[in-house]
Amino acid sequence: MTFVTRFAPSPTGPLHLGHAYSALIGYDMARAAKGQFLLRFEDTDLERCKPEYIDQIIDDLTWLGIAWDAEPLLQSDHLGYYNQSVECLVALGLTYPCKCSRKDIAAALAAPQEGVAHTVYPQICKSRKMAARHADDALRLHMDRACAALPDTASGFEELGRWKKGVYPIDEASLISDVGDIVIGRKDIQTAAYFLASALDDQRQGITHVVRGIDLFDFTHVQVLLLQLLGHTPPLYYHHDLIRDENGKRLAKRDDARAISLYRREGATPQDIRLMVGL
Ligand code: GLU
C-alpha cells in the first residue's frame, strides 16, 4: 500500500521538542515505507499565525534532516476551498446559524489541546433556520442530525498506533453529549473551522496515514464524522505518545524553553534532539 503522511503544524509559535518528535516519527515511517512525507501549515487563524514562524519551522525541520516531497501547503491560500464543504453540509440540512459570543467560538477555533478543545454548546441558536442566516453568523453542526445522516455502512476509522490499536466506530452518543453542536463555519472569515479544514486537506493531499499526537484522538472522531458525511473515505490514523514536561504536562508552543531553535543555539545536534525525545 502507498504510504503518504504529513506534518501539519499551526505556525503560532516556534517548533519545540514535541513537534520535532511528531515530525520525526512521521518522517521515519514514510521513509521506512518508501512512501511520501508532506508538509502543511495550518494557518487559518490569521491573528495567531505568523509568517516568521513558518520560516523558522522550515529551517528547524531542515536542520533536523527532514525533507518533504512536495511544496508545503498553506491553508490560508485556500480559504474558499474549505468553505465549499461547509456549504455542502448546509445543503445536507445539517447546520444552523449561530450569533453567540466570541468566547464560545474561540474555543472551537483554537488548535486542540487535550481532546476536543471546546465547551459543549448550550444550543441557544438551535431553533434558528438557515433562511434566517446573517452574513456575520457562525454555522454550527446539528450534531444529532449529522449522526443520523451517517451512511448505514459501518462508519469509523482504523487506529494503528500502539496505544489504542483497533477499529473505532463513530461513537454517536458521545459526539452528541460530549462534543455537541460545534462551529464548522467561521464568522470572522468565510471558511471552515480549523478541524474541518485539516480533515479536508488530508483528503486533498492524498494522506493515507495521519501520524499525530494521542491528544488528538477524540478529535479524530469528529473529523471522521465530517469526512464521511461529505462522502470521503477517512485515512488510517496513527496517534503517538506525547513529550511531556517534568510535571507530566503536554508541551505546547508557548513552551519556548524547549524550542528547537534554542537547543540549536546551545550547540545541540539533530542526533541530540532524537535522543532527547527517545528516538
Ligand atoms: N495543526 C495541529 C497542531 O499544530 C496538528 C493537527 C493534525 O496533526 O492533524 O497541533
mmCIF file of C-alpha atoms and ligand atoms in Angstrom:
data_model
loop_
_atom_site.group_PDB
_atom_site.id
_atom_site.type_symbol
_atom_site.label_atom_id
_atom_site.label_comp_id
_atom_site.label_asym_id
_atom_site.label_seq_id
_atom_site.Cartn_x
_atom_site.Cartn_y
_atom_site.Cartn_z
ATOM 1 C CA MET A 1 0.000 0.000 0.000
ATOM 2 C CA THR A 2 1.232 3.501 -0.755
ATOM 3 C CA PHE A 3 2.108 5.417 2.388
ATOM 4 C CA VAL A 4 1.607 9.177 2.415
ATOM 5 C CA THR A 5 1.764 11.102 5.663
ATOM 6 C CA ARG A 6 2.141 14.729 6.659
ATOM 7 C CA PHE A 7 3.300 17.039 9.395
ATOM 8 C CA ALA A 8 0.735 19.818 9.875
ATOM 9 C CA PRO A 9 1.907 22.444 12.377
ATOM 10 C CA SER A 10 -0.091 25.573 13.174
ATOM 11 C CA PRO A 11 2.553 28.319 12.920
ATOM 12 C CA THR A 12 1.593 30.044 16.158
ATOM 13 C CA GLY A 13 4.991 29.588 17.803
ATOM 14 C CA PRO A 14 8.424 28.038 17.385
ATOM 15 C CA LEU A 15 8.909 24.313 16.777
ATOM 16 C CA HIS A 16 9.529 22.628 20.111
ATOM 17 C CA LEU A 17 10.582 19.136 21.173
ATOM 18 C CA GLY A 18 7.016 17.748 20.984
ATOM 19 C CA HIS A 19 6.626 18.854 17.380
ATOM 20 C CA ALA A 20 10.069 17.613 16.443
ATOM 21 C CA TYR A 21 9.108 14.228 17.900
ATOM 22 C CA SER A 22 5.901 14.101 15.843
ATOM 23 C CA ALA A 23 7.625 15.206 12.640
ATOM 24 C CA LEU A 24 10.463 12.713 13.102
ATOM 25 C CA ILE A 25 8.078 9.801 13.733
ATOM 26 C CA GLY A 26 6.067 10.612 10.595
ATOM 27 C CA TYR A 27 9.189 11.177 8.536
ATOM 28 C CA ASP A 28 10.831 7.922 9.693
ATOM 29 C CA MET A 29 7.621 5.984 8.994
ATOM 30 C CA ALA A 30 7.346 7.458 5.490
ATOM 31 C CA ARG A 31 10.965 6.650 4.695
ATOM 32 C CA ALA A 32 10.672 3.093 6.104
ATOM 33 C CA ALA A 33 7.575 2.514 3.957
ATOM 34 C CA LYS A 34 9.250 4.135 0.908
ATOM 35 C CA GLY A 35 6.310 6.495 0.919
ATOM 36 C CA GLN A 36 5.887 10.254 0.962
ATOM 37 C CA PHE A 37 6.153 12.860 3.675
ATOM 38 C CA LEU A 38 4.283 16.129 3.145
ATOM 39 C CA LEU A 39 4.231 19.428 4.995
ATOM 40 C CA ARG A 40 1.176 21.579 5.616
ATOM 41 C CA PHE A 41 0.869 24.812 7.563
ATOM 42 C CA GLU A 42 -2.478 25.095 9.323
ATOM 43 C CA ASP A 43 -2.506 28.875 9.384
ATOM 44 C CA THR A 44 -6.199 29.757 9.132
ATOM 45 C CA ASP A 45 -6.072 31.511 12.497
ATOM 46 C CA LEU A 46 -4.872 34.697 10.858
ATOM 47 C CA GLU A 47 -4.330 36.518 14.140
ATOM 48 C CA ARG A 48 -2.156 33.938 15.881
ATOM 49 C CA CYS A 49 -0.248 32.504 12.914
ATOM 50 C CA LYS A 50 2.873 34.374 11.803
ATOM 51 C CA PRO A 51 4.948 34.005 8.599
ATOM 52 C CA GLU A 52 8.145 34.188 10.638
ATOM 53 C CA TYR A 53 7.122 31.007 12.475
ATOM 54 C CA ILE A 54 6.646 29.272 9.116
ATOM 55 C CA ASP A 55 10.198 30.229 8.127
ATOM 56 C CA GLN A 56 11.574 29.133 11.472
ATOM 57 C CA ILE A 57 9.713 25.780 11.382
ATOM 58 C CA ILE A 58 11.018 25.086 7.854
ATOM 59 C CA ASP A 59 14.531 25.939 8.974
ATOM 60 C CA ASP A 60 14.318 23.727 12.080
ATOM 61 C CA LEU A 61 12.832 20.768 10.185
ATOM 62 C CA THR A 62 15.564 21.023 7.541
ATOM 63 C CA TRP A 63 18.191 21.151 10.250
ATOM 64 C CA LEU A 64 16.661 18.015 11.800
ATOM 65 C CA GLY A 65 17.281 16.243 8.482
ATOM 66 C CA ILE A 66 13.626 16.162 7.465
ATOM 67 C CA ALA A 67 12.689 16.712 3.809
ATOM 68 C CA TRP A 68 9.269 16.822 2.196
ATOM 69 C CA ASP A 69 8.160 15.501 -1.143
ATOM 70 C CA ALA A 70 6.106 18.470 -2.423
ATOM 71 C CA GLU A 71 5.782 22.215 -1.888
ATOM 72 C CA PRO A 72 4.338 22.897 1.582
ATOM 73 C CA LEU A 73 0.606 23.592 1.535
ATOM 74 C CA LEU A 74 -0.532 26.822 3.201
ATOM 75 C CA GLN A 75 -4.163 26.683 4.289
ATOM 76 C CA SER A 76 -4.535 30.465 4.191
ATOM 77 C CA ASP A 77 -4.143 30.237 0.388
ATOM 78 C CA HIS A 78 -7.276 28.087 0.104
ATOM 79 C CA LEU A 79 -9.950 29.515 2.390
ATOM 80 C CA GLY A 80 -12.614 29.353 -0.347
ATOM 81 C CA TYR A 81 -11.898 25.669 -0.929
ATOM 82 C CA TYR A 82 -12.782 24.750 2.673
ATOM 83 C CA ASN A 83 -15.887 26.870 2.513
ATOM 84 C CA GLN A 84 -17.287 24.710 -0.321
ATOM 85 C CA SER A 85 -17.520 21.789 2.086
ATOM 86 C CA VAL A 86 -19.244 23.974 4.689
ATOM 87 C CA GLU A 87 -21.836 24.800 2.022
ATOM 88 C CA CYS A 88 -22.227 21.052 1.253
ATOM 89 C CA LEU A 89 -23.093 20.458 4.904
ATOM 90 C CA VAL A 90 -25.560 23.369 4.679
ATOM 91 C CA ALA A 91 -27.159 21.767 1.595
ATOM 92 C CA LEU A 92 -27.460 18.482 3.514
ATOM 93 C CA GLY A 93 -29.542 20.336 6.111
ATOM 94 C CA LEU A 94 -27.026 19.699 8.898
ATOM 95 C CA THR A 95 -26.259 23.248 10.026
ATOM 96 C CA TYR A 96 -27.800 26.220 11.791
ATOM 97 C CA PRO A 97 -26.656 29.835 12.077
ATOM 98 C CA CYS A 98 -25.305 30.992 15.414
ATOM 99 C CA LYS A 99 -24.762 34.501 16.712
ATOM 100 C CA CYS A 100 -23.409 33.543 20.127
ATOM 101 C CA SER A 101 -20.495 35.225 21.844
ATOM 102 C CA ARG A 102 -16.921 35.155 20.693
ATOM 103 C CA LYS A 103 -15.941 33.228 23.797
ATOM 104 C CA ASP A 104 -17.819 30.054 22.717
ATOM 105 C CA ILE A 105 -16.434 30.333 19.247
ATOM 106 C CA ALA A 106 -12.818 30.967 20.187
ATOM 107 C CA ALA A 107 -12.716 27.605 21.946
ATOM 108 C CA ALA A 108 -13.837 25.803 18.793
ATOM 109 C CA LEU A 109 -11.314 27.611 16.624
ATOM 110 C CA ALA A 110 -8.235 27.103 18.740
ATOM 111 C CA ALA A 111 -5.738 24.355 17.940
ATOM 112 C CA PRO A 112 -6.973 21.423 20.026
ATOM 113 C CA GLN A 113 -5.341 20.833 23.376
ATOM 114 C CA GLU A 114 -6.077 17.626 25.296
ATOM 115 C CA GLY A 115 -9.034 16.032 23.496
ATOM 116 C CA VAL A 116 -11.637 18.154 21.698
ATOM 117 C CA ALA A 117 -10.930 21.681 22.862
ATOM 118 C CA HIS A 118 -14.308 23.319 23.315
ATOM 119 C CA THR A 119 -17.178 23.543 25.694
ATOM 120 C CA VAL A 120 -20.383 21.775 24.690
ATOM 121 C CA TYR A 121 -22.532 24.445 23.084
ATOM 122 C CA PRO A 122 -25.747 25.042 25.041
ATOM 123 C CA GLN A 123 -27.818 25.068 21.813
ATOM 124 C CA ILE A 124 -29.048 28.644 22.224
ATOM 125 C CA CYS A 125 -29.476 29.206 18.467
ATOM 126 C CA LYS A 126 -30.533 25.650 17.589
ATOM 127 C CA SER A 127 -34.050 26.559 16.510
ATOM 128 C CA ARG A 128 -32.802 29.220 14.062
ATOM 129 C CA LYS A 129 -33.372 28.388 10.402
ATOM 130 C CA MET A 130 -30.691 28.668 7.731
ATOM 131 C CA ALA A 131 -33.005 31.018 5.838
ATOM 132 C CA ALA A 132 -32.530 33.496 8.699
ATOM 133 C CA ARG A 133 -28.735 33.364 8.368
ATOM 134 C CA HIS A 134 -26.906 36.696 8.694
ATOM 135 C CA ALA A 135 -23.607 37.400 6.978
ATOM 136 C CA ASP A 136 -21.855 37.597 10.352
ATOM 137 C CA ASP A 137 -23.301 34.375 11.807
ATOM 138 C CA ALA A 138 -21.157 31.327 12.507
ATOM 139 C CA LEU A 139 -22.523 27.978 11.334
ATOM 140 C CA ARG A 140 -22.937 25.119 13.752
ATOM 141 C CA LEU A 141 -23.269 21.423 13.006
ATOM 142 C CA HIS A 142 -26.607 20.000 14.107
ATOM 143 C CA MET A 143 -24.855 17.040 15.747
ATOM 144 C CA ASP A 144 -27.851 14.773 16.306
ATOM 145 C CA ARG A 145 -28.987 15.227 12.701
ATOM 146 C CA ALA A 146 -25.421 14.721 11.487
ATOM 147 C CA CYS A 147 -25.134 11.414 13.342
ATOM 148 C CA ALA A 148 -28.490 10.285 11.960
ATOM 149 C CA ALA A 149 -27.332 11.193 8.437
ATOM 150 C CA LEU A 150 -24.224 8.985 8.589
ATOM 151 C CA PRO A 151 -24.247 6.280 5.942
ATOM 152 C CA ASP A 152 -25.653 2.932 7.129
ATOM 153 C CA THR A 153 -22.449 1.134 6.193
ATOM 154 C CA ALA A 154 -20.021 0.882 9.112
ATOM 155 C CA SER A 155 -18.699 4.334 9.932
ATOM 156 C CA GLY A 156 -15.499 4.843 11.840
ATOM 157 C CA PHE A 157 -11.750 4.642 11.463
ATOM 158 C CA GLU A 158 -8.797 2.350 11.942
ATOM 159 C CA GLU A 159 -6.157 3.222 14.524
ATOM 160 C CA LEU A 160 -2.683 1.756 14.020
ATOM 161 C CA GLY A 161 -0.852 3.372 16.948
ATOM 162 C CA ARG A 162 0.439 1.329 19.849
ATOM 163 C CA TRP A 163 -1.920 2.766 22.441
ATOM 164 C CA LYS A 164 -5.412 2.265 21.137
ATOM 165 C CA LYS A 165 -4.853 -0.040 18.165
ATOM 166 C CA GLY A 166 -8.093 -1.192 16.607
ATOM 167 C CA VAL A 167 -11.162 -0.203 14.668
ATOM 168 C CA TYR A 168 -13.191 2.634 16.189
ATOM 169 C CA PRO A 169 -16.811 3.011 15.132
ATOM 170 C CA ILE A 170 -18.160 6.540 15.364
ATOM 171 C CA ASP A 171 -19.493 6.905 18.907
ATOM 172 C CA GLU A 172 -22.666 8.826 18.133
ATOM 173 C CA ALA A 173 -23.860 9.065 21.738
ATOM 174 C CA SER A 174 -20.645 10.668 22.896
ATOM 175 C CA LEU A 175 -20.496 13.001 19.890
ATOM 176 C CA ILE A 176 -23.964 14.260 20.801
ATOM 177 C CA SER A 177 -23.409 14.575 24.550
ATOM 178 C CA ASP A 178 -19.686 15.395 24.851
ATOM 179 C CA VAL A 179 -18.894 17.215 21.620
ATOM 180 C CA GLY A 180 -22.229 18.764 20.727
ATOM 181 C CA ASP A 181 -23.035 21.326 18.053
ATOM 182 C CA ILE A 182 -19.564 22.512 17.074
ATOM 183 C CA VAL A 183 -18.850 25.540 14.877
ATOM 184 C CA ILE A 184 -17.959 24.327 11.380
ATOM 185 C CA GLY A 185 -18.268 27.643 9.507
ATOM 186 C CA ARG A 186 -16.417 30.609 10.970
ATOM 187 C CA LYS A 187 -17.899 34.040 11.160
ATOM 188 C CA ASP A 188 -14.643 36.034 11.232
ATOM 189 C CA ILE A 189 -13.691 34.875 7.733
ATOM 190 C CA GLN A 190 -15.790 32.835 5.331
ATOM 191 C CA THR A 191 -14.137 29.476 5.791
ATOM 192 C CA ALA A 192 -14.335 26.168 7.597
ATOM 193 C CA ALA A 193 -13.392 25.702 11.226
ATOM 194 C CA TYR A 194 -9.873 24.513 11.879
ATOM 195 C CA PHE A 195 -10.583 20.788 12.303
ATOM 196 C CA LEU A 196 -12.716 20.550 9.150
ATOM 197 C CA ALA A 197 -10.063 22.286 7.022
ATOM 198 C CA SER A 198 -7.474 19.896 8.420
ATOM 199 C CA ALA A 199 -9.531 16.772 7.596
ATOM 200 C CA LEU A 200 -10.289 18.113 4.100
ATOM 201 C CA ASP A 201 -6.616 18.682 3.430
ATOM 202 C CA ASP A 202 -5.789 15.131 4.446
ATOM 203 C CA GLN A 203 -8.086 14.122 1.573
ATOM 204 C CA ARG A 204 -6.746 16.684 -0.849
ATOM 205 C CA GLN A 205 -3.121 15.802 -0.156
ATOM 206 C CA GLY A 206 -3.892 12.082 -0.553
ATOM 207 C CA ILE A 207 -2.808 11.288 3.007
ATOM 208 C CA THR A 208 -3.093 7.545 3.683
ATOM 209 C CA HIS A 209 -1.785 7.672 7.266
ATOM 210 C CA VAL A 210 -2.345 10.559 9.677
ATOM 211 C CA VAL A 211 0.510 10.477 12.188
ATOM 212 C CA ARG A 212 -0.039 12.792 15.177
ATOM 213 C CA GLY A 213 -0.261 13.002 18.949
ATOM 214 C CA ILE A 214 -2.616 10.940 21.088
ATOM 215 C CA ASP A 215 -4.047 14.228 22.436
ATOM 216 C CA LEU A 216 -5.967 14.464 19.142
ATOM 217 C CA PHE A 217 -7.555 11.022 19.420
ATOM 218 C CA ASP A 218 -11.047 12.183 20.482
ATOM 219 C CA PHE A 219 -10.925 14.894 17.893
ATOM 220 C CA THR A 220 -10.393 12.216 15.199
ATOM 221 C CA HIS A 221 -13.998 11.042 15.758
ATOM 222 C CA VAL A 222 -15.290 14.495 14.795
ATOM 223 C CA GLN A 223 -13.095 14.666 11.707
ATOM 224 C CA VAL A 224 -14.110 11.191 10.568
ATOM 225 C CA LEU A 225 -17.788 12.034 11.060
ATOM 226 C CA LEU A 226 -17.411 15.134 8.851
ATOM 227 C CA LEU A 227 -15.416 13.294 6.193
ATOM 228 C CA GLN A 228 -17.987 10.519 5.993
ATOM 229 C CA LEU A 229 -20.882 12.970 5.785
ATOM 230 C CA LEU A 230 -19.095 14.594 2.845
ATOM 231 C CA GLY A 231 -18.671 11.223 1.137
ATOM 232 C CA HIS A 232 -14.928 10.808 1.769
ATOM 233 C CA THR A 233 -13.124 7.692 2.987
ATOM 234 C CA PRO A 234 -11.067 8.578 6.059
ATOM 235 C CA PRO A 235 -7.348 7.775 6.140
ATOM 236 C CA LEU A 236 -5.754 5.401 8.646
ATOM 237 C CA TYR A 237 -4.633 7.025 11.896
ATOM 238 C CA TYR A 238 -1.514 6.539 13.979
ATOM 239 C CA HIS A 239 -1.605 8.507 17.220
ATOM 240 C CA HIS A 240 1.712 8.561 19.057
ATOM 241 C CA ASP A 241 2.528 9.301 22.695
ATOM 242 C CA LEU A 242 3.416 12.852 23.792
ATOM 243 C CA ILE A 243 6.541 14.551 25.007
ATOM 244 C CA ARG A 244 5.659 15.921 28.414
ATOM 245 C CA ASP A 245 7.419 18.293 30.789
ATOM 246 C CA GLU A 246 8.687 17.264 34.218
ATOM 247 C CA ASN A 247 5.176 17.797 35.656
ATOM 248 C CA GLY A 248 3.606 15.475 33.089
ATOM 249 C CA LYS A 249 2.040 18.327 31.139
ATOM 250 C CA ARG A 250 1.983 18.138 27.348
ATOM 251 C CA LEU A 251 4.392 20.603 25.731
ATOM 252 C CA ALA A 252 2.708 23.459 23.932
ATOM 253 C CA LYS A 253 4.122 26.022 21.530
ATOM 254 C CA ARG A 254 4.332 28.528 24.359
ATOM 255 C CA ASP A 255 6.954 26.256 25.976
ATOM 256 C CA ASP A 256 9.614 28.319 24.265
ATOM 257 C CA ALA A 257 12.183 26.940 26.679
ATOM 258 C CA ARG A 258 12.022 23.725 24.660
ATOM 259 C CA ALA A 259 12.146 25.418 21.279
ATOM 260 C CA ILE A 260 14.413 23.610 18.826
ATOM 261 C CA SER A 261 15.989 26.966 17.909
ATOM 262 C CA LEU A 262 17.158 27.334 21.494
ATOM 263 C CA TYR A 263 18.751 23.878 21.587
ATOM 264 C CA ARG A 264 20.406 24.701 18.281
ATOM 265 C CA ARG A 265 21.852 27.897 19.690
ATOM 266 C CA GLU A 266 23.198 25.941 22.650
ATOM 267 C CA GLY A 267 25.082 23.658 20.245
ATOM 268 C CA ALA A 268 22.836 20.570 20.190
ATOM 269 C CA THR A 269 22.984 18.332 17.116
ATOM 270 C CA PRO A 270 19.982 16.754 15.363
ATOM 271 C CA GLN A 271 21.095 13.443 16.861
ATOM 272 C CA ASP A 272 20.921 15.008 20.365
ATOM 273 C CA ILE A 273 17.294 16.001 19.662
ATOM 274 C CA ARG A 274 16.461 12.448 18.543
ATOM 275 C CA LEU A 275 17.990 11.089 21.752
ATOM 276 C CA MET A 276 16.163 13.664 23.888
ATOM 277 C CA VAL A 277 12.793 12.515 22.551
ATOM 278 C CA GLY A 278 13.701 8.837 22.812
ATOM 279 C CA LEU A 279 14.180 8.067 19.111
HETATM 280 N N1 GLU B 1 -2.172 21.767 13.451
HETATM 281 C C1 GLU B 1 -2.166 20.890 14.583
HETATM 282 C C2 GLU B 1 -1.096 21.345 15.563
HETATM 283 O O1 GLU B 1 -0.275 22.163 15.284
HETATM 284 C C3 GLU B 1 -1.969 19.429 14.180
HETATM 285 C C4 GLU B 1 -3.173 18.861 13.507
HETATM 286 C C5 GLU B 1 -3.009 17.442 13.000
HETATM 287 O O2 GLU B 1 -1.917 16.853 13.071
HETATM 288 O O3 GLU B 1 -3.988 16.933 12.492
HETATM 289 O O4 GLU B 1 -1.079 20.896 16.671
#
